[in-house]
Short mmCIF file of C-alpha atoms in Angstrom, two decimals:
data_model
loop_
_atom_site.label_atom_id
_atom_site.label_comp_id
_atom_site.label_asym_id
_atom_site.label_seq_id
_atom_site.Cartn_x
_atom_site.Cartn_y
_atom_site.Cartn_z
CA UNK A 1369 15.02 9.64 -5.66
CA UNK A 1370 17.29 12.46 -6.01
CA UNK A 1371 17.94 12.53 -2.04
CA UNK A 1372 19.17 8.82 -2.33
CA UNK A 1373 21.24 9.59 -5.24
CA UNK A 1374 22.85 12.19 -3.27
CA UNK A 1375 23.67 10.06 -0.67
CA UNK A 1376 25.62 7.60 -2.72
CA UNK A 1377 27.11 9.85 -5.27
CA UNK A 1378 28.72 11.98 -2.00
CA UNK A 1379 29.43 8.55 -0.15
CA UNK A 1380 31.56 7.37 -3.83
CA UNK A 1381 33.06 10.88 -3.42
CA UNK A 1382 34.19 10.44 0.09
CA UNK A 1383 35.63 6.98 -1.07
CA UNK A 1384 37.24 8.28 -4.03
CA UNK A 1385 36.60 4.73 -5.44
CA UNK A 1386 36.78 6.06 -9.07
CA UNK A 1387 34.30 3.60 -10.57
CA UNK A 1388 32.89 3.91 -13.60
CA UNK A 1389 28.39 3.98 -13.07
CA UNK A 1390 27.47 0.93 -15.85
CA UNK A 1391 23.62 1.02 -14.48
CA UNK A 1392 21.67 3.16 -12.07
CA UNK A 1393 18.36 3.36 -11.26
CA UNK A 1394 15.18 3.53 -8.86
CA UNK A 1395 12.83 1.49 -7.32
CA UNK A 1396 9.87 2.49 -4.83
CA UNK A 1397 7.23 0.79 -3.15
CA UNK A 1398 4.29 1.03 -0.74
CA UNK A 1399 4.43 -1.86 2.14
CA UNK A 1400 0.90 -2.28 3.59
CA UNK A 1401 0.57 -4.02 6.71
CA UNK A 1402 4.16 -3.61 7.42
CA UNK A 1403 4.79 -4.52 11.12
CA UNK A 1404 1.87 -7.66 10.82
CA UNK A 1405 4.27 -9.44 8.43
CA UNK A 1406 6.58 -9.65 11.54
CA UNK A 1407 3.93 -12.25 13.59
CA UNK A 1408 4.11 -14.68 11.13
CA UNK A 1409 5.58 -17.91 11.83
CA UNK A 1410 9.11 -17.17 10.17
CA UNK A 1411 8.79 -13.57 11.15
CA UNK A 1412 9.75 -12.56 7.69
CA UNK A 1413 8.32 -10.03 5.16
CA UNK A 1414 9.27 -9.94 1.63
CA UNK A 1415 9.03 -7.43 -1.68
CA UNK A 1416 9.63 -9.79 -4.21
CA UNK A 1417 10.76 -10.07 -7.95
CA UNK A 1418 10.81 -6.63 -9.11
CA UNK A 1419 13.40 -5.35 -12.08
CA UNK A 1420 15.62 -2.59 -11.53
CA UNK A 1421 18.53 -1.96 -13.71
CA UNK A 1422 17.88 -4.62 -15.99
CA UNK A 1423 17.99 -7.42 -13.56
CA UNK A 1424 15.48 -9.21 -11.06
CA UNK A 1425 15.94 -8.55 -6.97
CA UNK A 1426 13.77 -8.95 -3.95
CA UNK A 1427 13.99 -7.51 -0.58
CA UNK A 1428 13.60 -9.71 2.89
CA UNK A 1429 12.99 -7.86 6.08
CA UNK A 1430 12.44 -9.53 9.48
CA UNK A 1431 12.76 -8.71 13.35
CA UNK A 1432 15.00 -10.82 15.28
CA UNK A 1433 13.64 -10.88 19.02
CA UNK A 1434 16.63 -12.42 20.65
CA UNK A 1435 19.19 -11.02 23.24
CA UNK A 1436 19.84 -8.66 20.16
CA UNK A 1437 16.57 -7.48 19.14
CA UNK A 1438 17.54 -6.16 15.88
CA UNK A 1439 15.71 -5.15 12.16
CA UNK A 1440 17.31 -7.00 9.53
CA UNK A 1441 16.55 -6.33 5.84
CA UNK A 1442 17.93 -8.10 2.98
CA UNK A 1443 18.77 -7.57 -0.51
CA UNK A 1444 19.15 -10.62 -3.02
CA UNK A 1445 19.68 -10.90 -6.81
CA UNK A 1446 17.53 -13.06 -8.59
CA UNK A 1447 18.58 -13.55 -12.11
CA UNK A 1448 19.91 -17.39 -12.33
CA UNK A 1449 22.82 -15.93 -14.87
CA UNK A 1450 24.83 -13.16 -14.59
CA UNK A 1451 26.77 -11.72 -17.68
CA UNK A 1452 29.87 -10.16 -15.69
CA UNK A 1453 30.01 -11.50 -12.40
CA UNK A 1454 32.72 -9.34 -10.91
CA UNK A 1455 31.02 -5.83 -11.67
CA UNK A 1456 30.39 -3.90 -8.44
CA UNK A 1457 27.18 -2.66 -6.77
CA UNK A 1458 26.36 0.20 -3.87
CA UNK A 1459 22.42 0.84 -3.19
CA UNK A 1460 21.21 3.26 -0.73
CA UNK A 1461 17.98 1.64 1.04
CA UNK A 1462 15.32 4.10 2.32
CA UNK A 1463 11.99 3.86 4.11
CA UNK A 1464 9.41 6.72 3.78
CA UNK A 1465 6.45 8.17 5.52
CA UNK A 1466 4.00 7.05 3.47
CA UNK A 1467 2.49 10.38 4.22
CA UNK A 1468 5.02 12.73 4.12
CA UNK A 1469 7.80 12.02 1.46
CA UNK A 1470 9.99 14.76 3.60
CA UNK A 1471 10.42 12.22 6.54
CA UNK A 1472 13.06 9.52 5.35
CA UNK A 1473 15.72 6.83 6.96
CA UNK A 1474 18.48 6.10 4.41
CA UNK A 1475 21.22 2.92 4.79
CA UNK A 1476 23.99 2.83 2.34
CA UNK A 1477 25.61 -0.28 1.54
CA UNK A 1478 29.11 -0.80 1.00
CA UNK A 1479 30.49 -1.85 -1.78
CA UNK A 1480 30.42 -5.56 -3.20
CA UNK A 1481 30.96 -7.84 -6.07
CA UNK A 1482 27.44 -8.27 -8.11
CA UNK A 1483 28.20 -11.89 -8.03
CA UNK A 1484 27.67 -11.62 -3.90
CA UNK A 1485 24.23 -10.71 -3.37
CA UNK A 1486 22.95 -13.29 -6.42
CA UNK A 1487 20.69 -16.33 -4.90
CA UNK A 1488 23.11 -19.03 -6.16
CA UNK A 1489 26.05 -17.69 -4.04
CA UNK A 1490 25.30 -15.89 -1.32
CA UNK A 1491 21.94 -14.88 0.91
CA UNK A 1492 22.24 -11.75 -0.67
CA UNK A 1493 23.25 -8.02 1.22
CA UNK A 1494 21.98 -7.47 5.08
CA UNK A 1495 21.97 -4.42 6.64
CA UNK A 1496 21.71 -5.12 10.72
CA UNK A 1497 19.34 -2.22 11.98
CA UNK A 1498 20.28 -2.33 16.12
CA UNK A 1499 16.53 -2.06 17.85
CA UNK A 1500 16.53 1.33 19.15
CA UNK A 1501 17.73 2.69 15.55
CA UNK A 1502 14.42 0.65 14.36
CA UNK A 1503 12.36 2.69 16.81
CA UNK A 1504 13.90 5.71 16.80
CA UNK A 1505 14.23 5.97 12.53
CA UNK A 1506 11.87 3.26 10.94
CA UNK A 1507 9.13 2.80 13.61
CA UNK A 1508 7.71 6.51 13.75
CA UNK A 1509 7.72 6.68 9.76
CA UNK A 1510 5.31 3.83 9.93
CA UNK A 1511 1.64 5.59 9.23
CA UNK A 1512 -1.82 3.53 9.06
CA UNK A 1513 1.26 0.39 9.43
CA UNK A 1514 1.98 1.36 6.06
CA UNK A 1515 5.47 2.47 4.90
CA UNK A 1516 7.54 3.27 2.05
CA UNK A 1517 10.51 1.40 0.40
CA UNK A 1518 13.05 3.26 -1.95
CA UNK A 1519 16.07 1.66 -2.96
CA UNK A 1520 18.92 3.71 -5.29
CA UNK A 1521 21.24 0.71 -7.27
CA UNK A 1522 24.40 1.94 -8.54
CA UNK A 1523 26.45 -1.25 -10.73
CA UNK A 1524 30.07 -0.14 -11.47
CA UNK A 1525 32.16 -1.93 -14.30
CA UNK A 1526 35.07 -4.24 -12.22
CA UNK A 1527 38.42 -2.73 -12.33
CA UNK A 1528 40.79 -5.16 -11.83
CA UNK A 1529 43.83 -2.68 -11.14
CA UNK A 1530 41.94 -1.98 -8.12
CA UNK A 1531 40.46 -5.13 -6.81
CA UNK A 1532 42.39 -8.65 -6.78
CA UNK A 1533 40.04 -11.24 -8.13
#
């Protein structure tokens, strides 16, 4: 947790975006099976309603065989009402050896309004993972076709002297 942290806390730094943190927090969790989700019909795997920072998300991953052949994993809100809909979120998403906690991919979001990844307005965040970054990164952390999922939520109070709403 305190690698992903790290990551975001030095990525706000290098953005000198000067929000104020209003929730952080950590989530973790084993994926069994991970590549068999991906023969499915829809070709979709899912970790789904789990509560971090006081709200309800779930995670979509799939693998898009097309002329693009890219990863593609998704991050969606839940909760059907959301108290301030133009705070700000930035998560760091991480997959893990499930072996050896040492050997780790991180993604970093960038920022956007809460009230964009929430299931009643949008299809939530989606990070586009290119095919050979999959194999290269993801694939080889895969152990027993099990892998780790971390994901690091940071939720920033809106400024509106900085954003136009």
């Amino acid at each position: 947790m305190d690698e992903l942290k790290l990551i975001l806390e030095e990525d706000d730094y290098q953005n000198k975006n000067g929000l104020e943190v209003k929730n952080r927090g950590f989530y973790e969790e084993k994926i069994s099976n991970f590549e068999e989700n991906f023969t499915d019909d829809e070709n979709i795997g899912k970790i789904g309603n789990f509560e971090l920072c006081g709200h309800f998300w779930c995670i979509q991953y799939s693998y898009h065989e097309n002329e693009d052949n890219y990863f593609e994993i998704n991050f969606q809100n839940l909760d059907t009402q959301i108290e301030d809909k133009n705070d700000l979120i930035k998560f760091v998403i991480s997959f893990k050896d499930s072996e050896n906690s040492t050997r780790y991919k991180s993604y970093i979001s960038s920022l956007c309004f809460f009230k964009d990844v929430n299931i009643n307005r949008s299809e939530g965040y989606s990070n586009f993972i290119v095919k050979e970054d999959y194999d290269e990164n993801i694939k080889v952390l895969i152990k027993n076709n099990d892998i780790m999922i971390n994901i690091y939520l940071c939720i920033y109070e809106s400024n509106k002297d900085l954003f136009i709403i």
